[in-house]
């Protein structure tokens, strides 16, 4: 088997997922249903692995992030940068909500009547929210109560800030350990995609693939509106100058690279070099660019919101304005906690689904669907996130200094 694994590892994860997707379509169309359902076990295996590790990942990452956070001073522009990061992510979630209601998507999900129950109104949403926040932390971990895991994780994180550094380092090491395990689980994503697509095609025919294509188009539309309408508007309000030359420069030099690397962290050196060429002060970009790779996640907010509302539309759950607004807030907070692995934002979908009492088994089906469309979704999401890091950093710095960006190559 060693030569086989060696040959497979020569290809990137994206290439492996594409192969799994193509094979799944072929098997789903040409093999008998009972055979395809047997093959579908690999998809169920992948979903099970994600369901098992995702709650632990969220809990440990939150504790580690809060307990080890250090306030950094970097000049007057940083307040504007952070404000743009948070506001831009929230507005991206609002755009995603709007687009989702204009173009509702229904995706193929295995649903039982008990799993399909949604909240009656905003009062029930808030009641569920607050009761989940005070759930027993052990039960929250076992039952994948993501809202409870976040609330208890924050409390543990703040409490650990008063302990010695070695204790905080322990949780930092645990966070790296769990992230490493997640990366190992994601290695079987091609098999999971293969099984899911094969079963979907066998049971629903072309309608299953059609819903995936519609989902991708809605995602691209929402991210395009954020990149070419929302972000330029924010930059204009700050600089009072035509924002599009700066927007296009950031997309060209940062977004294109991030699209293929699919990692905001890996794109940090590119963004730092672009910031330097634009004339941004070092004391600003040296802090804001690494920070943006962590918390500036407009693309992730779009992904979380649209996937959650796809489940809402599929299950026929009614959503009022206040519930949609609350979803946008949750998507903003969740996006800032997206893990640093490929498809990290997908693991935050169950958090948003919990708002509408959508069962974790359904939420995890959405996560796997995310890996099916992730070849386009994750690349576009990363391109939006990373290019926005430079865009907002430059806008805030030039607004603070009154200087003009250097847009010459």
XYZ file of C-alpha atoms in Angstrom, residues 17 20-21 39-47 185-199 368-369 371-372:
31
model
C -11.340 16.199 -3.774
C -13.438 12.129 -5.516
C -16.208 14.389 -6.814
C -20.091 2.902 -0.783
C -21.818 5.794 1.015
C -20.485 4.421 4.299
C -17.238 6.330 3.647
C -19.259 9.564 3.570
C -20.922 8.660 6.861
C -17.483 7.841 8.279
C -16.197 11.294 7.342
C -19.253 12.999 8.870
C -9.300 14.061 9.569
C -9.566 16.430 6.594
C -7.154 14.182 4.679
C -10.039 11.729 4.253
C -12.247 14.484 2.775
C -11.822 13.120 -0.794
C -13.297 9.772 0.302
C -16.073 11.546 2.203
C -16.930 13.682 -0.828
C -16.854 10.574 -3.036
C -19.351 8.748 -0.819
C -21.666 11.733 -0.324
C -21.816 12.678 -4.011
C -22.335 9.051 -5.102
C -25.320 8.613 -2.751
C -19.595 17.730 4.114
C -21.535 19.510 1.345
C -16.220 20.165 1.229
C -17.937 19.156 -2.026
